[in-house]
């Protein structure tokens, strides 16, 4: 999967925006203002950081040693870095959905209602 396909997938999800809050190279995807994915566009090969359940994150790092690592410049407990060009596309999409769902689950009631009304 390339970064453009990843971007298109993220943007089709409900309530998602893209921003460059840190610099011109770090693309951040947010749902209702809360970050669920980011990518350093200058990184080769393409990499994305996604939130992940801590236990699942450890298992993924063991199973996909070297292509899924602890989150680069992120909480190593809650974030993973994926080398998306080296992983099956369906896995990247599944983990993107997982990250999105984790963030949505933690939204306030007010934000959840706003998301439901989009």
Short mmCIF file of C-alpha atoms in Angstrom, two decimals, residues 73-116:
data_model
loop_
_atom_site.label_atom_id
_atom_site.label_comp_id
_atom_site.label_asym_id
_atom_site.label_seq_id
_atom_site.Cartn_x
_atom_site.Cartn_y
_atom_site.Cartn_z
CA UNK A 73 8.28 9.55 18.47
CA UNK A 74 5.06 8.35 20.13
CA UNK A 75 3.96 6.47 23.25
CA UNK A 76 5.49 3.02 22.77
CA UNK A 77 2.59 1.53 24.72
CA UNK A 78 -0.28 2.88 22.61
CA UNK A 79 1.20 3.52 19.16
CA UNK A 80 2.82 1.39 16.47
CA UNK A 81 4.74 2.43 13.37
CA UNK A 82 3.85 0.41 10.29
CA UNK A 83 6.00 0.17 7.16
CA UNK A 84 2.92 0.09 4.95
CA UNK A 85 4.58 -0.89 1.69
CA UNK A 86 5.85 -4.12 3.28
CA UNK A 87 2.58 -5.23 4.89
CA UNK A 88 -0.56 -6.76 3.39
CA UNK A 89 -3.01 -4.00 2.49
CA UNK A 90 -5.88 -5.68 4.35
CA UNK A 91 -3.79 -5.64 7.56
CA UNK A 92 -2.99 -1.93 7.18
CA UNK A 93 -6.69 -1.16 6.62
CA UNK A 94 -7.72 -3.32 9.60
CA UNK A 95 -5.22 -1.58 11.88
CA UNK A 96 -6.32 1.82 10.59
CA UNK A 97 -9.91 0.93 11.48
CA UNK A 98 -8.74 -0.29 14.89
CA UNK A 99 -6.95 3.02 15.57
CA UNK A 100 -9.97 5.03 14.43
CA UNK A 101 -12.32 2.93 16.59
CA UNK A 102 -10.10 3.32 19.67
CA UNK A 103 -10.19 7.10 19.33
CA UNK A 104 -13.94 7.23 18.65
CA UNK A 105 -14.57 5.08 21.73
CA UNK A 106 -12.82 7.69 23.90
CA UNK A 107 -14.68 10.72 22.48
CA UNK A 108 -16.94 12.67 24.78
CA UNK A 109 -20.68 12.09 24.49
CA UNK A 110 -21.02 15.49 22.84
CA UNK A 111 -18.41 14.65 20.19
CA UNK A 112 -19.91 11.19 19.61
CA UNK A 113 -23.31 12.79 19.01
CA UNK A 114 -21.77 15.28 16.60
CA UNK A 115 -20.02 12.42 14.75
CA UNK A 116 -23.27 10.45 14.54
#
